[in-house]
PDB file of C-alpha atoms in Angstrom:
ATOM      1  CA  MET A   1       0.000   0.000   0.000  1.00 86.00           C
ATOM      2  CA  ASP A   2       1.671   3.194  -1.178  1.00 85.00           C
ATOM      3  CA  THR A   3      -0.938   5.646   0.113  1.00 88.00           C
ATOM      4  CA  LEU A   4      -2.969   5.978   3.300  1.00 91.00           C
ATOM      5  CA  THR A   5      -4.850   9.277   3.689  1.00 92.00           C
ATOM      6  CA  TRP A   6      -7.295  10.511   6.319  1.00 93.00           C
ATOM      7  CA  ASP A   7      -8.616  14.030   6.929  1.00 93.00           C
ATOM      8  CA  GLY A   8      -6.489  15.312   4.063  1.00 93.00           C
ATOM      9  CA  VAL A   9      -3.233  14.113   5.629  1.00 94.00           C
ATOM     10  CA  THR A  10      -0.958  11.405   4.196  1.00 93.00           C
ATOM     11  CA  PHE A  11       0.080   8.833   6.791  1.00 95.00           C
ATOM     12  CA  LEU A  12       2.800   7.120   4.731  1.00 92.00           C
ATOM     13  CA  ALA A  13       6.137   8.689   3.864  1.00 88.00           C
ATOM     14  CA  ASP A  14       7.306   8.834   0.273  1.00 76.00           C
ATOM     15  CA  THR A  15      11.041   9.429   0.552  1.00 68.00           C
ATOM     16  CA  GLU A  16      12.323   5.968  -0.452  1.00 70.00           C
ATOM     17  CA  PRO A  17      11.062   3.243  -2.850  1.00 60.00           C
ATOM     18  CA  GLY A  18      10.489   0.938   0.117  1.00 68.00           C
ATOM     19  CA  ASP A  19       8.273   3.436   1.950  1.00 74.00           C
ATOM     20  CA  ALA A  20       4.921   1.685   2.077  1.00 82.00           C
ATOM     21  CA  LEU A  21       2.568  -0.115   4.380  1.00 90.00           C
ATOM     22  CA  GLN A  22       4.047  -3.520   3.682  1.00 93.00           C
ATOM     23  CA  ALA A  23       5.252  -6.844   5.073  1.00 95.00           C
ATOM     24  CA  ARG A  24       8.904  -7.531   5.924  1.00 94.00           C
ATOM     25  CA  ALA A  25      10.919 -10.486   7.192  1.00 94.00           C
ATOM     26  CA  GLU A  26      14.333 -11.213   8.692  1.00 93.00           C
ATOM     27  CA  ILE A  27      15.428 -14.823   8.255  1.00 93.00           C
ATOM     28  CA  GLY A  28      18.408 -16.346  10.079  1.00 89.00           C
ATOM     29  CA  SER A  29      20.825 -14.565  12.394  1.00 82.00           C
ATOM     30  CA  GLY A  30      24.304 -13.089  12.390  1.00 80.00           C
ATOM     31  CA  ALA A  31      26.207 -13.215   9.117  1.00 76.00           C
ATOM     32  CA  ALA A  32      23.661 -15.688   7.691  1.00 79.00           C
ATOM     33  CA  CYS A  33      20.730 -13.325   8.243  1.00 87.00           C
ATOM     34  CA  ARG A  34      18.816 -12.019   5.230  1.00 88.00           C
ATOM     35  CA  ARG A  35      16.082  -9.401   4.947  1.00 89.00           C
ATOM     36  CA  ALA A  36      13.131  -9.660   2.599  1.00 90.00           C
ATOM     37  CA  SER A  37      10.455  -7.100   1.879  1.00 90.00           C
ATOM     38  CA  GLU A  38       7.187  -6.932   0.005  1.00 91.00           C
ATOM     39  CA  ALA A  39       7.921  -3.575  -1.614  1.00 86.00           C
ATOM     40  CA  GLY A  40      11.546  -4.330  -2.491  1.00 79.00           C
ATOM     41  CA  THR A  41      14.495  -1.924  -2.537  1.00 68.00           C
ATOM     42  CA  PRO A  42      16.737  -0.521  -5.270  1.00 58.00           C
ATOM     43  CA  GLN A  43      19.529  -2.771  -3.923  1.00 53.00           C
ATOM     44  CA  ASP A  44      17.571  -6.038  -4.040  1.00 54.00           C
ATOM     45  CA  GLY A  45      19.370  -7.223  -7.150  1.00 54.00           C
ATOM     46  CA  SER A  46      16.283  -7.753  -9.298  1.00 55.00           C
ATOM     47  CA  GLY A  47      15.182  -4.128  -9.385  1.00 54.00           C
ATOM     48  CA  ALA A  48      11.644  -5.423  -9.850  1.00 61.00           C
ATOM     49  CA  PRO A  49       8.980  -3.484  -7.913  1.00 62.00           C
ATOM     50  CA  ALA A  50       6.263  -5.339  -6.038  1.00 65.00           C
ATOM     51  CA  ALA A  51       3.777  -4.805  -8.871  1.00 63.00           C
ATOM     52  CA  ARG A  52       5.973  -6.831 -11.217  1.00 71.00           C
ATOM     53  CA  ARG A  53       6.425  -9.601  -8.643  1.00 81.00           C
ATOM     54  CA  LEU A  54       2.675  -9.861  -8.074  1.00 87.00           C
ATOM     55  CA  ARG A  55       1.384 -13.362  -8.819  1.00 92.00           C
ATOM     56  CA  ALA A  56      -2.308 -12.949  -7.966  1.00 94.00           C
ATOM     57  CA  LEU A  57      -4.753 -10.171  -7.028  1.00 95.00           C
ATOM     58  CA  ARG A  58      -8.377 -10.189  -5.887  1.00 97.00           C
ATOM     59  CA  ALA A  59     -10.155  -7.094  -4.604  1.00 95.00           C
ATOM     60  CA  GLY A  60     -13.520  -5.828  -3.427  1.00 95.00           C
ATOM     61  CA  ARG A  61     -14.888  -2.499  -2.276  1.00 92.00           C
ATOM     62  CA  SER A  62     -12.985  -2.491   1.028  1.00 93.00           C
ATOM     63  CA  TRP A  63     -10.508  -5.367   0.765  1.00 95.00           C
ATOM     64  CA  ALA A  64      -7.724  -6.781  -1.382  1.00 96.00           C
ATOM     65  CA  GLU A  65      -5.913 -10.116  -1.467  1.00 97.00           C
ATOM     66  CA  THR A  66      -2.482 -10.455  -3.054  1.00 96.00           C
ATOM     67  CA  GLU A  67       0.153 -13.107  -3.613  1.00 96.00           C
ATOM     68  CA  THR A  68       3.663 -11.722  -4.048  1.00 93.00           C
ATOM     69  CA  ARG A  69       7.155 -13.153  -4.137  1.00 92.00           C
ATOM     70  CA  MET A  70       9.063 -11.046  -1.613  1.00 92.00           C
ATOM     71  CA  ALA A  71      12.416  -9.536  -2.611  1.00 88.00           C
ATOM     72  CA  TRP A  72      15.698 -10.073  -0.814  1.00 86.00           C
ATOM     73  CA  ASP A  73      17.137  -6.755   0.302  1.00 81.00           C
ATOM     74  CA  GLY A  74      20.637  -6.140  -0.987  1.00 68.00           C
ATOM     75  CA  PRO A  75      23.611  -4.551   0.812  1.00 59.00           C
ATOM     76  CA  THR A  76      22.817  -1.094   2.156  1.00 51.00           C
ATOM     77  CA  ASP A  77      24.681   1.670   3.906  1.00 42.00           C
ATOM     78  CA  PRO A  78      24.326   0.918   7.650  1.00 42.00           C
ATOM     79  CA  ALA A  79      23.963   4.662   8.253  1.00 39.00           C
ATOM     80  CA  ASP A  80      20.677   4.588   6.335  1.00 45.00           C
ATOM     81  CA  GLU A  81      18.954   2.231   8.745  1.00 49.00           C
ATOM     82  CA  PRO A  82      18.434   1.860  12.485  1.00 45.00           C
ATOM     83  CA  PRO A  83      20.130  -1.131  14.179  1.00 47.00           C
ATOM     84  CA  ALA A  84      18.518  -4.425  13.213  1.00 58.00           C
ATOM     85  CA  ASP A  85      18.966  -8.136  13.711  1.00 62.00           C
ATOM     86  CA  CYS A  86      20.668  -8.513  10.322  1.00 71.00           C
ATOM     87  CA  PRO A  87      24.078  -6.837  10.725  1.00 58.00           C
ATOM     88  CA  THR A  88      25.776  -8.073   7.550  1.00 46.00           C
ATOM     89  CA  ALA A  89      23.491  -8.327   4.539  1.00 47.00           C
ATOM     90  CA  SER A  90      26.593  -8.235   2.321  1.00 47.00           C
ATOM     91  CA  ALA A  91      27.535 -11.696   3.612  1.00 45.00           C
ATOM     92  CA  SER A  92      24.434 -13.244   2.050  1.00 48.00           C
ATOM     93  CA  PRO A  93      24.993 -16.247  -0.238  1.00 50.00           C
ATOM     94  CA  ALA A  94      25.542 -15.561  -3.925  1.00 53.00           C
ATOM     95  CA  ILE A  95      22.631 -17.788  -4.925  1.00 54.00           C
ATOM     96  CA  PRO A  96      20.076 -17.526  -2.122  1.00 65.00           C
ATOM     97  CA  ALA A  97      16.988 -19.648  -1.745  1.00 79.00           C
ATOM     98  CA  PRO A  98      13.826 -18.055  -3.146  1.00 85.00           C
ATOM     99  CA  ALA A  99      12.456 -15.311  -0.924  1.00 90.00           C
ATOM    100  CA  PRO A 100       9.245 -16.127   0.960  1.00 94.00           C
ATOM    101  CA  LEU A 101       5.976 -16.201  -0.926  1.00 96.00           C
ATOM    102  CA  LEU A 102       3.626 -13.718   0.742  1.00 97.00           C
ATOM    103  CA  ARG A 103      -0.146 -14.143   0.700  1.00 97.00           C
ATOM    104  CA  LYS A 104      -1.820 -11.088   2.198  1.00 97.00           C
ATOM    105  CA  ARG A 105      -5.319  -9.790   2.797  1.00 97.00           C
ATOM    106  CA  VAL A 106      -5.918  -6.133   3.650  1.00 96.00           C
ATOM    107  CA  ALA A 107      -9.381  -5.048   4.796  1.00 96.00           C
ATOM    108  CA  LEU A 108     -10.643  -1.617   5.808  1.00 94.00           C
ATOM    109  CA  GLY A 109     -12.764  -1.447   8.953  1.00 92.00           C
ATOM    110  CA  LEU A 110     -13.792  -3.830  11.717  1.00 88.00           C
ATOM    111  CA  PRO A 111     -17.216  -4.163  13.335  1.00 87.00           C
ATOM    112  CA  GLY A 112     -17.604  -0.987  15.368  1.00 88.00           C
ATOM    113  CA  LEU A 113     -14.149   0.270  14.308  1.00 91.00           C
ATOM    114  CA  GLY A 114     -14.264   1.951  10.948  1.00 92.00           C
ATOM    115  CA  ASN A 115     -10.773   3.420  11.452  1.00 93.00           C
ATOM    116  CA  ALA A 116      -8.990   0.040  11.487  1.00 95.00           C
ATOM    117  CA  VAL A 117      -6.911  -1.516   8.717  1.00 95.00           C
ATOM    118  CA  GLU A 118      -6.642  -5.289   9.127  1.00 96.00           C
ATOM    119  CA  VAL A 119      -3.630  -7.062   7.628  1.00 97.00           C
ATOM    120  CA  GLN A 120      -3.559 -10.865   7.502  1.00 97.00           C
ATOM    121  CA  ALA A 121      -0.237 -12.166   6.215  1.00 97.00           C
ATOM    122  CA  SER A 122       0.943 -15.687   5.411  1.00 98.00           C
ATOM    123  CA  PHE A 123       4.723 -16.023   4.921  1.00 97.00           C
ATOM    124  CA  ASN A 124       5.589 -19.253   3.106  1.00 97.00           C
ATOM    125  CA  LEU A 125       9.224 -20.236   3.729  1.00 96.00           C
ATOM    126  CA  THR A 126      11.021 -22.409   1.206  1.00 92.00           C
ATOM    127  CA  GLU A 127      13.313 -23.860   3.881  1.00 92.00           C
ATOM    128  CA  PRO A 128      13.566 -23.985   7.699  1.00 93.00           C
ATOM    129  CA  ALA A 129      15.062 -21.041   9.589  1.00 93.00           C
ATOM    130  CA  ALA A 130      16.888 -21.096  12.913  1.00 92.00           C
ATOM    131  CA  ALA A 131      15.583 -17.596  13.643  1.00 93.00           C
ATOM    132  CA  LEU A 132      12.744 -15.659  12.112  1.00 94.00           C
ATOM    133  CA  ARG A 133      11.298 -12.187  12.593  1.00 95.00           C
ATOM    134  CA  LEU A 134       8.127 -11.514  10.630  1.00 97.00           C
ATOM    135  CA  GLU A 135       6.508  -8.102  10.255  1.00 96.00           C
ATOM    136  CA  PRO A 136       3.008  -8.450   8.779  1.00 97.00           C
ATOM    137  CA  LEU A 137       2.648  -4.683   9.057  1.00 96.00           C
ATOM    138  CA  ALA A 138       5.483  -2.192   8.730  1.00 94.00           C
ATOM    139  CA  ALA A 139       4.985   1.464   7.846  1.00 92.00           C
ATOM    140  CA  ALA A 140       7.213   4.437   7.097  1.00 91.00           C
ATOM    141  CA  VAL A 141       5.384   7.407   8.641  1.00 94.00           C
ATOM    142  CA  PRO A 142       6.212  11.042   7.729  1.00 93.00           C
ATOM    143  CA  ALA A 143       8.614  12.838  10.046  1.00 91.00           C
ATOM    144  CA  GLU A 144       5.803  15.227  11.087  1.00 94.00           C
ATOM    145  CA  PHE A 145       4.468  12.326  13.166  1.00 95.00           C
ATOM    146  CA  SER A 146       7.181  13.017  15.709  1.00 92.00           C
ATOM    147  CA  ALA A 147       5.385  12.203  18.989  1.00 94.00           C
ATOM    148  CA  ALA A 148       5.716   8.541  20.039  1.00 94.00           C
ATOM    149  CA  TRP A 149       3.405   7.013  22.638  1.00 96.00           C
ATOM    150  CA  ARG A 150       3.001   3.693  24.436  1.00 95.00           C
ATOM    151  CA  PHE A 151      -0.500   2.388  25.137  1.00 96.00           C
ATOM    152  CA  ASP A 152      -0.928   0.541  28.447  1.00 95.00           C
ATOM    153  CA  PRO A 153      -3.671  -2.114  28.024  1.00 93.00           C
ATOM    154  CA  SER A 154      -4.038  -2.505  31.799  1.00 92.00           C
ATOM    155  CA  THR A 155      -5.003   1.145  32.362  1.00 94.00           C
ATOM    156  CA  GLY A 156      -6.024   2.375  28.924  1.00 95.00           C
ATOM    157  CA  GLY A 157      -3.583   5.251  29.354  1.00 96.00           C
ATOM    158  CA  LEU A 158      -0.775   6.670  27.227  1.00 97.00           C
ATOM    159  CA  ALA A 159       2.853   7.309  28.139  1.00 95.00           C
ATOM    160  CA  PRO A 160       5.457   9.093  25.985  1.00 94.00           C
ATOM    161  CA  LEU A 161       8.245   7.088  24.376  1.00 91.00           C
ATOM    162  CA  GLY A 162      11.761   8.365  23.839  1.00 80.00           C
ATOM    163  CA  PRO A 163      13.447   8.404  20.415  1.00 65.00           C
ATOM    164  CA  GLY A 164      14.480   4.970  19.210  1.00 65.00           C
ATOM    165  CA  ALA A 165      12.445   3.210  21.881  1.00 65.00           C
ATOM    166  CA  GLY A 166      12.860  -0.127  20.093  1.00 78.00           C
ATOM    167  CA  GLU A 167      10.628  -3.166  20.400  1.00 89.00           C
ATOM    168  CA  ARG A 168       8.166  -3.563  23.271  1.00 92.00           C
ATOM    169  CA  PRO A 169       5.131  -5.719  24.160  1.00 94.00           C
ATOM    170  CA  ASP A 170       2.615  -2.841  24.343  1.00 94.00           C
ATOM    171  CA  PRO A 171       1.040  -1.147  21.302  1.00 95.00           C
ATOM    172  CA  VAL A 172       2.821   1.968  20.059  1.00 95.00           C
ATOM    173  CA  ILE A 173       1.508   5.124  18.402  1.00 96.00           C
ATOM    174  CA  LEU A 174       3.066   7.805  16.233  1.00 96.00           C
ATOM    175  CA  ALA A 175       1.223  11.147  16.238  1.00 96.00           C
ATOM    176  CA  THR A 176       1.612  14.757  15.253  1.00 97.00           C
ATOM    177  CA  PRO A 177       2.676  16.906  18.234  1.00 96.00           C
ATOM    178  CA  GLU A 178      -0.821  18.377  18.672  1.00 97.00           C
ATOM    179  CA  GLY A 179      -2.478  14.923  18.392  1.00 97.00           C
ATOM    180  CA  SER A 180      -4.650  15.809  15.404  1.00 97.00           C
ATOM    181  CA  HIS A 181      -3.426  12.787  13.425  1.00 98.00           C
ATOM    182  CA  ALA A 182      -2.089   9.475  14.720  1.00 98.00           C
ATOM    183  CA  LEU A 183      -1.279   5.954  13.570  1.00 97.00           C
ATOM    184  CA  ALA A 184      -1.056   2.943  15.890  1.00 97.00           C
ATOM    185  CA  VAL A 185      -0.232  -0.740  15.411  1.00 96.00           C
ATOM    186  CA  TRP A 186      -1.785  -3.572  17.410  1.00 96.00           C
ATOM    187  CA  ALA A 187      -2.165  -7.347  17.281  1.00 96.00           C
ATOM    188  CA  PRO A 188      -3.933  -9.792  19.589  1.00 91.00           C
ATOM    189  CA  GLY A 189      -1.858 -12.106  21.749  1.00 89.00           C
ATOM    190  CA  PRO A 190      -2.083 -15.893  21.367  1.00 86.00           C
ATOM    191  CA  PRO A 191      -5.027 -17.789  22.895  1.00 82.00           C
ATOM    192  CA  GLU A 192      -4.640 -18.931  26.500  1.00 79.00           C
ATOM    193  CA  GLN A 193      -4.534 -22.546  25.332  1.00 78.00           C
ATOM    194  CA  GLU A 194      -1.424 -21.737  23.250  1.00 83.00           C
ATOM    195  CA  PRO A 195       0.940 -20.178  25.824  1.00 79.00           C
ATOM    196  CA  ASP A 196       4.048 -20.993  23.767  1.00 85.00           C
ATOM    197  CA  ALA A 197       2.787 -19.337  20.572  1.00 89.00           C
ATOM    198  CA  PRO A 198       4.672 -16.209  19.411  1.00 93.00           C
ATOM    199  CA  ARG A 199       3.517 -12.982  21.005  1.00 94.00           C
ATOM    200  CA  PRO A 200       3.413  -9.705  19.086  1.00 96.00           C
ATOM    201  CA  GLY A 201       5.990  -6.998  19.596  1.00 96.00           C
ATOM    202  CA  PHE A 202       5.667  -3.368  18.522  1.00 96.00           C
ATOM    203  CA  ALA A 203       8.449  -1.000  17.540  1.00 93.00           C
ATOM    204  CA  VAL A 204       9.054   2.597  16.563  1.00 91.00           C
ATOM    205  CA  ALA A 205      12.378   3.806  15.201  1.00 87.00           C
ATOM    206  CA  PRO A 206      13.482   7.193  13.842  1.00 83.00           C
ATOM    207  CA  GLU A 207      14.952   7.419  10.363  1.00 79.00           C
ATOM    208  CA  ALA A 208      16.028  10.175   8.001  1.00 77.00           C
ATOM    209  CA  GLY A 209      12.857  11.831   6.721  1.00 82.00           C
ATOM    210  CA  ALA A 210      10.491   9.307   8.334  1.00 88.00           C
ATOM    211  CA  ASN A 211       9.701   7.242  11.404  1.00 89.00           C
ATOM    212  CA  ARG A 212       9.278   3.475  11.216  1.00 89.00           C
ATOM    213  CA  LEU A 213       6.358   1.768  12.918  1.00 92.00           C
ATOM    214  CA  SER A 214       5.942  -2.007  12.918  1.00 94.00           C
ATOM    215  CA  CYS A 215       4.117  -5.012  14.350  1.00 96.00           C
ATOM    216  CA  ARG A 216       6.324  -8.111  14.523  1.00 96.00           C
ATOM    217  CA  PHE A 217       6.563 -11.710  15.657  1.00 96.00           C
ATOM    218  CA  ARG A 218       9.705 -13.699  16.498  1.00 95.00           C
ATOM    219  CA  LEU A 219      10.110 -17.452  16.060  1.00 94.00           C
ATOM    220  CA  ALA A 220      12.991 -19.836  16.739  1.00 93.00           C
ATOM    221  CA  ASN A 221      13.591 -23.006  14.727  1.00 93.00           C
ATOM    222  CA  ALA A 222      10.818 -22.165  12.271  1.00 94.00           C
ATOM    223  CA  ALA A 223       9.771 -24.923   9.914  1.00 95.00           C
ATOM    224  CA  ALA A 224       9.459 -24.523   6.172  1.00 95.00           C
ATOM    225  CA  GLY A 225       5.930 -23.712   5.027  1.00 96.00           C
ATOM    226  CA  ALA A 226       3.335 -21.116   5.956  1.00 97.00           C
ATOM    227  CA  HIS A 227       3.465 -18.899   9.048  1.00 96.00           C
ATOM    228  CA  ASP A 228       0.270 -16.881   9.498  1.00 96.00           C
ATOM    229  CA  PHE A 229      -0.162 -13.704  11.564  1.00 96.00           C
ATOM    230  CA  ALA A 230      -2.484 -10.701  11.702  1.00 96.00           C
ATOM    231  CA  CYS A 231      -1.806  -7.082  12.665  1.00 97.00           C
ATOM    232  CA  TYR A 232      -3.928  -3.933  12.673  1.00 96.00           C
ATOM    233  CA  ALA A 233      -3.254  -0.280  11.917  1.00 96.00           C
ATOM    234  CA  LEU A 234      -5.510   2.295  13.579  1.00 97.00           C
ATOM    235  CA  VAL A 235      -5.974   5.724  12.009  1.00 97.00           C
ATOM    236  CA  GLY A 236      -7.437   8.998  13.327  1.00 97.00           C
ATOM    237  CA  THR A 237      -6.722  11.560  15.986  1.00 98.00           C
ATOM    238  CA  LEU A 238      -4.684  10.535  19.021  1.00 98.00           C
ATOM    239  CA  ALA A 239      -7.953  10.355  20.989  1.00 97.00           C
ATOM    240  CA  ASP A 240      -9.558   8.201  18.257  1.00 97.00           C
ATOM    241  CA  VAL A 241      -6.644   5.768  18.254  1.00 97.00           C
ATOM    242  CA  ARG A 242      -6.557   5.524  22.039  1.00 97.00           C
ATOM    243  CA  ALA A 243     -10.307   4.792  22.122  1.00 96.00           C
ATOM    244  CA  ALA A 244      -9.888   2.081  19.472  1.00 96.00           C
ATOM    245  CA  LEU A 245      -7.056   0.449  21.423  1.00 96.00           C
ATOM    246  CA  ARG A 246      -9.133   0.518  24.612  1.00 95.00           C
ATOM    247  CA  SER A 247     -11.986  -1.157  22.737  1.00 93.00           C
ATOM    248  CA  LEU A 248      -9.708  -3.857  21.325  1.00 93.00           C
ATOM    249  CA  THR A 249      -7.895  -4.642  24.597  1.00 91.00           C
ATOM    250  CA  THR A 250     -10.794  -4.497  27.083  1.00 84.00           C
ATOM    251  CA  PRO A 251     -11.651  -8.040  28.258  1.00 73.00           C
ATOM    252  CA  PRO A 252     -15.089  -9.231  27.049  1.00 64.00           C
TER     253      PRO A 252
END
């Protein structure tokens, strides 16, 4: 998704080709780690944008389903990115395995929450991975969204986050300083009967010309095949987003 607009304001940055509301993955660890993205980057080797790697598309009035071969990210200048779990992309094998096949469904609105964007993502790995970080929803938000907040599900309150707060278990929000426009990411935790299932993490990181916001899951010793997760973006004023998070996290 290249564009997300509400109340006349664009919520996605447009400074780099990879700026989009997209899915990302980090596979492996250390020198063997590789990054893959839905949107691709100029350094990915193929130079093919996501539209040219699209294998299937179905869409309705408020939803779209896509199947895309993700693109391996190529070597980049470390100064262009915040610290990540993949320190040496240049050490990637010359002939890597195919990047994950991504099947994704994006839907606008939930019952009672018209300001939600639901993202269901299925990452299909071609081979097992000792370590895996999947981001069903990652967004590059304009630098004007400079106020970062943490939502506390236990109290329904907000607390400010410092720059480069990193990954945390509570939902995070990026907003304009006056709170007139805000974007949050959230995902439900695993069911009580699955205590060992991956739990969502949320991260915000500053970057030149934009701020990165993401919803992510970590797995160890991941098998080949499909790994399915869902994340949600919430759009509106800071008060709107806080109310939506309170609605989503209040026990039934």
